[in-house]
XYZ file of C-alpha atoms in Angstrom:
488
model
C 0.000 0.000 0.000
C 2.897 2.381 0.754
C 5.049 3.855 -2.009
C 7.166 6.065 0.259
C 10.853 5.976 -0.800
C 13.118 3.876 1.399
C 15.315 6.913 1.979
C 12.389 8.803 3.514
C 11.525 5.860 5.756
C 15.114 5.633 6.928
C 15.381 9.377 7.580
C 12.376 9.230 9.871
C 13.571 6.125 11.686
C 17.030 7.547 12.237
C 15.559 10.731 13.696
C 13.269 8.753 15.994
C 16.103 6.561 17.236
C 18.238 9.614 17.975
C 15.468 11.146 20.079
C 13.885 8.003 21.525
C 15.429 8.227 24.995
C 14.459 11.860 25.562
C 10.961 11.187 24.225
C 10.407 8.305 26.642
C 11.848 10.283 29.563
C 9.372 13.087 28.863
C 6.468 10.671 28.543
C 7.391 9.022 31.847
C 7.439 12.431 33.521
C 3.910 13.115 32.260
C 2.677 9.666 33.300
C 3.767 10.373 36.874
C 1.033 13.001 37.145
C -2.109 11.156 38.425
C -4.607 13.087 36.294
C -7.695 11.132 37.389
C -10.601 13.334 36.327
C -13.276 11.184 38.006
C -11.869 11.790 41.490
C -12.234 15.365 42.841
C -9.150 14.940 45.015
C -7.076 14.737 41.824
C -8.425 17.947 40.272
C -5.114 19.754 40.970
C -3.272 16.893 39.241
C -5.495 17.140 36.173
C -4.666 20.833 35.969
C -0.974 20.110 36.470
C -1.169 17.576 33.635
C -2.715 20.171 31.309
C -0.103 22.767 32.227
C 2.711 20.235 31.745
C 1.453 19.314 28.274
C 0.964 22.924 27.179
C 4.539 23.714 28.204
C 5.879 20.636 26.407
C 3.984 21.487 23.202
C 5.464 24.984 23.292
C 8.893 23.409 23.737
C 8.170 21.118 20.769
C 7.670 24.177 18.571
C 3.958 24.989 18.645
C 3.707 28.806 18.580
C 0.354 28.559 20.365
C -0.098 26.298 23.383
C -2.879 27.161 25.813
C -4.811 25.660 28.719
C -8.554 26.067 28.139
C -11.068 26.124 30.960
C -14.272 24.104 30.657
C -17.662 24.491 32.262
C -16.864 28.084 33.250
C -14.034 26.732 35.360
C -16.072 23.923 36.915
C -14.772 21.275 34.510
C -11.340 19.796 33.909
C -8.984 21.881 31.748
C -8.222 21.023 28.134
C -5.134 21.895 26.096
C -5.167 23.629 22.721
C -2.121 24.044 20.477
C -1.654 25.334 16.947
C 1.257 25.349 14.502
C 0.402 27.200 11.263
C 1.800 25.670 8.109
C 3.132 28.909 6.708
C 1.448 28.003 3.419
C -1.885 29.851 3.215
C -3.208 27.186 0.863
C -2.421 24.321 3.248
C -5.337 22.401 4.787
C -5.856 22.281 8.540
C -5.855 19.126 10.657
C -7.013 18.889 14.271
C -5.686 16.098 16.514
C -7.920 14.978 19.398
C -6.917 13.002 22.469
C -7.239 13.233 26.251
C -4.804 13.717 29.113
C -6.991 12.455 31.977
C -6.782 8.823 33.074
C -8.777 6.171 34.877
C -8.396 5.661 38.643
C -5.616 3.262 39.616
C -4.059 1.983 42.836
C -1.499 -0.706 43.660
C -4.118 -2.674 45.611
C -6.256 -2.984 42.453
C -3.879 -5.674 41.237
C -0.998 -3.658 39.814
C 2.424 -5.255 39.963
C 4.019 -1.809 40.255
C 2.910 1.660 41.299
C 0.543 2.741 38.479
C 1.932 6.291 38.537
C 5.594 5.302 38.637
C 6.320 4.238 35.024
C 8.386 1.097 34.589
C 9.954 -0.257 31.391
C 10.176 -4.043 31.283
C 11.589 -5.333 28.027
C 9.699 -3.608 25.211
C 6.802 -2.507 27.416
C 6.110 0.648 29.371
C 3.769 0.065 32.321
C 1.801 2.971 33.807
C -1.736 4.279 33.986
C -2.238 6.283 30.802
C 0.610 4.629 28.903
C -1.815 3.588 26.159
C -5.021 5.385 27.162
C -4.295 8.051 26.229
C -1.138 9.919 27.148
C 1.159 7.673 25.126
C -0.956 8.046 22.014
C -1.223 11.814 22.461
C 2.461 12.230 23.098
C 3.687 10.410 20.003
C 2.462 13.421 18.025
C 5.170 15.600 19.598
C 8.016 13.491 18.236
C 6.056 12.759 15.051
C 5.813 16.402 14.002
C 9.516 16.955 14.663
C 10.373 13.870 12.588
C 8.099 15.267 9.855
C 10.108 18.507 9.835
C 13.391 16.591 9.755
C 12.132 14.576 6.780
C 10.773 17.483 4.759
C 13.264 20.173 5.696
C 10.371 22.445 6.591
C 10.285 24.861 9.501
C 6.527 24.344 9.943
C 4.248 21.364 9.206
C 2.891 20.704 5.710
C -0.595 21.240 7.186
C -1.715 23.737 9.780
C -1.668 21.454 12.790
C -3.951 21.914 15.783
C -4.326 19.800 18.930
C -7.270 19.609 21.313
C -6.440 17.402 24.281
C -9.413 16.945 26.596
C -9.226 16.667 30.392
C -12.430 14.801 31.244
C -12.912 12.034 28.683
C -12.630 9.388 31.391
C -15.426 11.051 33.351
C -17.925 11.416 30.526
C -16.710 14.437 28.488
C -19.339 16.436 30.343
C -18.305 19.830 29.022
C -16.688 18.772 25.756
C -19.339 19.684 23.210
C -19.852 23.090 24.809
C -16.083 23.630 24.645
C -15.987 22.765 20.938
C -18.969 24.984 20.176
C -17.484 27.911 22.082
C -14.147 27.640 20.251
C -15.420 26.408 16.882
C -13.663 29.195 14.970
C -10.254 28.445 16.459
C -10.823 24.696 16.105
C -11.937 24.879 12.449
C -10.314 22.086 10.470
C -10.546 20.139 7.228
C -10.079 16.836 9.059
C -9.863 15.520 12.610
C -7.422 12.810 13.702
C -8.459 10.925 16.842
C -5.593 9.137 18.568
C -7.584 7.323 21.225
C -8.145 3.959 19.552
C -6.195 0.826 18.808
C -5.257 -1.826 16.291
C -6.397 -5.389 15.845
C -3.037 -6.839 16.955
C 0.708 -6.302 16.733
C 0.866 -8.422 13.593
C -2.301 -7.028 11.985
C -2.063 -3.231 11.702
C -5.462 -1.659 11.264
C -7.206 1.692 11.049
C -10.506 2.249 12.823
C -13.252 3.817 10.701
C -15.955 4.459 13.269
C -17.387 4.200 16.749
C -20.891 3.509 17.938
C -22.970 6.039 19.804
C -24.852 5.369 23.011
C -28.040 6.375 24.778
C -28.836 5.123 28.257
C -31.715 5.460 30.657
C -33.070 4.440 34.039
C -36.719 3.442 34.272
C -38.444 3.449 37.648
C -41.814 1.745 38.013
C -44.109 2.585 40.927
C -47.005 0.461 42.195
C -48.559 0.715 45.670
C -47.349 3.481 47.956
C -45.742 0.878 50.217
C -44.778 -2.797 50.154
C -47.869 -4.967 50.599
C -48.499 -8.425 52.088
C -48.532 -10.773 49.084
C -51.159 -13.008 50.688
C -53.575 -10.180 51.353
C -52.979 -8.229 48.170
C -50.965 -10.377 45.717
C -52.797 -11.199 42.519
C -55.212 -8.313 43.036
C -52.929 -5.251 42.631
C -50.307 -4.485 39.966
C -46.760 -5.554 40.797
C -44.027 -3.172 39.503
C -41.370 -5.911 39.611
C -43.518 -8.046 37.317
C -43.999 -5.059 35.020
C -40.223 -4.558 34.903
C -39.656 -8.219 34.034
C -42.217 -8.034 31.241
C -40.563 -4.951 29.783
C -37.221 -6.719 29.725
C -38.745 -9.839 28.187
C -40.360 -7.775 25.440
C -37.203 -5.859 24.499
C -36.009 -8.452 21.955
C -37.759 -10.894 19.630
C -36.772 -14.497 18.925
C -34.115 -13.301 16.431
C -32.570 -11.011 19.075
C -33.775 -7.918 17.232
C -34.862 -4.933 19.285
C -38.647 -4.661 19.205
C -38.931 -0.905 19.791
C -40.798 0.509 16.749
C -38.558 2.637 14.553
C -35.347 1.449 16.233
C -33.757 0.343 12.948
C -35.263 2.996 10.665
C -32.086 5.067 10.197
C -29.433 2.361 10.505
C -26.685 2.572 7.860
C -26.571 -1.007 6.646
C -23.239 -2.698 6.012
C -22.203 -2.815 2.377
C -20.976 -6.047 0.824
C -17.452 -4.594 0.722
C -17.558 -3.680 4.403
C -18.657 -7.184 5.313
C -15.837 -8.612 3.205
C -13.268 -6.458 4.982
C -14.560 -7.505 8.402
C -14.457 -11.154 7.345
C -10.793 -10.773 6.321
C -9.709 -10.114 9.890
C -8.159 -13.084 11.727
C -10.972 -13.380 14.246
C -10.879 -16.388 16.576
C -14.292 -16.620 18.200
C -13.177 -19.148 20.813
C -10.376 -16.841 21.977
C -12.743 -13.891 21.962
C -15.175 -15.810 24.170
C -12.360 -16.792 26.491
C -11.390 -13.147 26.866
C -15.012 -12.308 27.657
C -15.221 -15.276 30.041
C -18.462 -16.229 28.319
C -19.570 -19.597 26.993
C -21.512 -18.753 23.855
C -22.253 -15.937 21.444
C -25.741 -14.548 21.089
C -27.058 -11.692 19.012
C -29.046 -10.473 16.069
C -29.668 -13.252 13.561
C -27.930 -12.861 10.208
C -24.794 -11.088 11.465
C -21.384 -12.263 12.597
C -20.016 -11.486 16.034
C -17.824 -8.641 14.787
C -20.666 -7.188 12.736
C -22.864 -7.231 15.834
C -20.401 -5.378 18.065
C -19.189 -2.901 15.446
C -22.002 -2.142 13.029
C -25.342 -3.130 14.533
C -27.346 -1.249 17.167
C -28.098 -3.020 20.420
C -30.241 -2.784 23.529
C -28.816 -4.122 26.767
C -30.252 -4.517 30.244
C -27.534 -3.116 32.501
C -29.436 -3.659 35.728
C -32.795 -4.737 37.077
C -34.049 -4.640 40.626
C -36.934 -4.084 42.985
C -38.473 -5.465 46.125
C -36.773 -7.484 48.826
C -33.153 -8.542 48.132
C -32.010 -9.723 51.574
C -31.539 -13.252 52.938
C -34.539 -15.524 53.280
C -38.022 -14.787 52.068
C -40.205 -11.744 52.421
C -43.587 -12.242 50.833
C -44.491 -8.826 49.482
C -45.772 -6.944 46.500
C -42.987 -4.328 46.222
C -43.732 -0.648 45.950
C -41.257 -0.060 43.118
C -38.818 -1.599 40.668
C -36.223 -0.186 38.324
C -34.317 -0.933 35.133
C -31.140 0.436 33.622
C -30.969 0.155 29.838
C -28.354 1.213 27.291
C -28.601 1.409 23.519
C -25.495 1.292 21.331
C -26.197 3.177 18.135
C -24.615 3.026 14.679
C -24.119 5.401 11.775
C -27.109 7.610 10.894
C -29.026 6.822 14.085
C -30.114 9.865 16.104
C -30.034 9.460 19.910
C -32.912 11.946 20.263
C -35.139 9.824 18.022
C -34.162 6.688 19.915
C -35.017 8.360 23.223
C -38.458 9.341 21.922
C -39.043 5.812 20.602
C -38.068 4.250 23.949
C -40.359 6.587 25.864
C -43.311 5.702 23.607
C -42.533 1.976 23.793
C -42.410 1.961 27.597
C -45.565 4.053 27.938
C -47.470 1.637 25.714
C -46.480 -1.379 27.849
C -46.810 -0.178 31.402
C -50.027 -1.675 32.813
C -52.781 0.310 34.474
C -52.013 1.084 38.094
C -48.266 1.387 37.458
C -46.765 4.801 36.923
C -43.258 5.253 35.597
C -40.411 7.712 35.194
C -37.609 7.602 32.615
C -34.374 9.550 32.987
C -31.901 9.563 30.093
C -28.229 10.349 30.414
C -26.271 12.560 28.021
C -26.096 10.747 24.667
C -23.091 10.119 22.444
C -23.617 10.129 18.692
C -22.173 7.456 16.386
C -19.346 8.321 14.019
C -18.295 6.654 10.751
C -15.809 7.616 8.035
C -16.568 6.250 4.521
C -13.957 3.796 3.292
C -13.307 5.818 0.155
C -12.617 9.123 1.889
C -9.235 10.490 0.695
C -8.179 11.440 4.225
C -8.824 7.883 5.424
C -6.710 6.564 2.590
C -3.915 8.955 3.622
C -4.022 7.588 7.171
C -3.879 4.031 5.827
C -0.910 4.844 3.575
C 1.005 6.433 6.438
C 0.310 3.458 8.686
C 1.452 1.135 5.911
C 4.708 3.061 5.586
C 5.316 2.765 9.318
C 4.638 -0.970 9.167
C 7.027 -1.698 6.268
C 4.413 -1.688 3.513
C 1.975 -4.008 5.320
C -1.597 -4.203 4.106
C -3.705 -2.055 6.394
C -7.074 -3.484 7.285
C -10.067 -1.621 8.640
C -11.977 -2.070 11.876
C -14.625 -0.281 13.874
C -14.978 0.124 17.624
C -17.957 -1.146 19.566
C -17.546 1.526 22.212
C -18.362 5.212 22.095
C -16.550 8.538 22.393
C -16.857 12.253 21.698
C -15.586 12.073 18.098
C -19.042 12.761 16.665
C -19.179 16.086 18.519
C -16.105 17.217 16.602
C -17.629 16.052 13.322
C -20.999 17.673 13.976
C -19.769 21.022 15.283
C -16.778 21.478 12.982
C -18.266 19.818 9.910
C -15.034 17.879 9.331
C -14.455 14.168 8.728
C -13.062 12.216 11.668
C -10.220 9.755 11.146
C -8.719 7.420 13.732
C -5.006 6.759 14.158
C -4.133 4.549 17.107
C -1.428 1.979 17.800
C -2.652 0.359 21.016
C -3.412 -3.366 21.065
C -5.996 -5.304 23.131
C -3.395 -6.619 25.567
C -2.539 -3.071 26.667
C -5.233 -3.306 29.344
C -7.063 -0.004 29.089
C -8.823 0.789 32.399
C -7.318 -2.381 33.897
C -4.448 -3.101 36.290
C -0.977 -3.162 34.695
C -1.891 -0.970 31.723
C 1.031 -0.839 29.294
C 2.077 0.204 25.829
C 4.329 -1.680 23.435
C 7.243 0.669 22.805
C 7.859 -0.528 19.252
C 4.230 0.210 18.406
C 4.355 3.585 20.133
C 7.228 4.540 17.844
C 5.266 3.225 14.857
C 2.708 5.863 15.764
C 5.476 8.455 15.647
C 6.491 7.176 12.196
C 2.968 7.227 10.843
C 2.384 10.841 11.836
C 5.776 11.874 10.462
C 4.573 10.815 7.016
C 0.890 11.686 7.432
C 1.032 15.466 7.382
C 2.591 15.645 3.909
C 0.088 13.097 2.587
C -2.882 14.983 4.020
C -1.533 18.240 2.574
C -2.305 16.849 -0.880
C -5.290 14.628 -0.016
C -7.392 17.369 1.595
C -8.860 20.461 -0.084
C -6.614 23.502 -0.025
C -7.407 26.766 1.671
C -8.775 27.842 5.053
C -11.286 25.359 6.497
C -14.957 26.246 6.323
C -17.837 24.653 8.145
C -19.927 22.189 6.192
C -23.491 23.178 5.267
C -24.760 20.919 8.064
C -22.535 22.625 10.625
C -23.498 26.076 9.318
C -27.173 25.188 9.627
C -26.676 23.900 13.154
C -24.856 27.089 14.103
C -27.655 29.213 12.643
C -30.175 27.488 14.901
C -28.238 28.331 18.075
């Protein structure tokens, strides 16, 4: 796939090797900052992490490197940096990542202190090594290798970075941040470095992530628990109503029964299904990782198609009535459900919420009242396989991996990428080098150092490729983004 001259590949690799030690020392220094956004006690550390990164980006060469407040100061700080190309016709690329991390403590099962980075062999162990500080930081060495390769004093594209500080705690203020700074964040493409690859031996590029909507449903029956002998069978039971809702959520083919749920789903093309089938997927190993004994899902789709490209409805929790030891013969006063819906390309979380509300209302029996509370939704995001920017990412990855064929994946999870696409009107591409064994959110998180440096290589080549693949000139918002802005 790659046609980059060998001399260019060697120039980049030589530069990386010369600066490898300093790069890893800097990364280790950043990893020592416990920037756990979900824990208020670490709020000063999250700020220190943002300030550290802004200073390091300025040292790297970015003329602009700023700490941005979120939520009018109530949220965790983000970092913005910009390095103009110097060529007024050059396109603009925005890199997204996050500098906050998941909670971690030695007693969770870590073999070492999670905030004292340790290199063992070819692996760097620390919280944030892969998710996401390592994958953010490879852009600092990557842009310098790009300059060494091209002889430029500024990147071939105008390069911007937006590094969030609260991704691990729900990106609560992220969309508002992007909307407030949309002019400064304007870009022709967005690169998200918060994803991974299929495996060390199968380099891949992610093309999309699912969205999510979630809700809690509370069902109320009598005003208090009742004696089941005196009242059972004669008054409505909210726990029974909850069980019936759950039972009705899927049909015999494991399809979601909510009317309109599939109306806007972007169906897989034959080519997309072929590309998924090409991946070396071992279902038995996948089940072993999940510690499950069988697969189950929508009829007519493979396991990977189900978790990447099909919408789902899951019961995350169900409860109500007496849960203690022994029996307690009652009709409970209330019951509750927690449901989540993973959404795919073209589905609108607002429409799904309305459909769920109507579906529940139609099935709650007389004498039971209910409340539904939805959380903040995340929209799905998908980049078409033929998009020229996606092909540039694949070519750069191929160059880094010695001309290997780059395959394409999706992610079953969700993230804020769609907010960047919707507000900025720019396509979102994913460039990540993490592998499943890196243990995101788990004890002993690590990153493979060889792969981390492959990320550096890929970005060193990417900016020149995108300079020709993307439209020239200052970025402008898409018609959809302009329309959305006009409504606000």
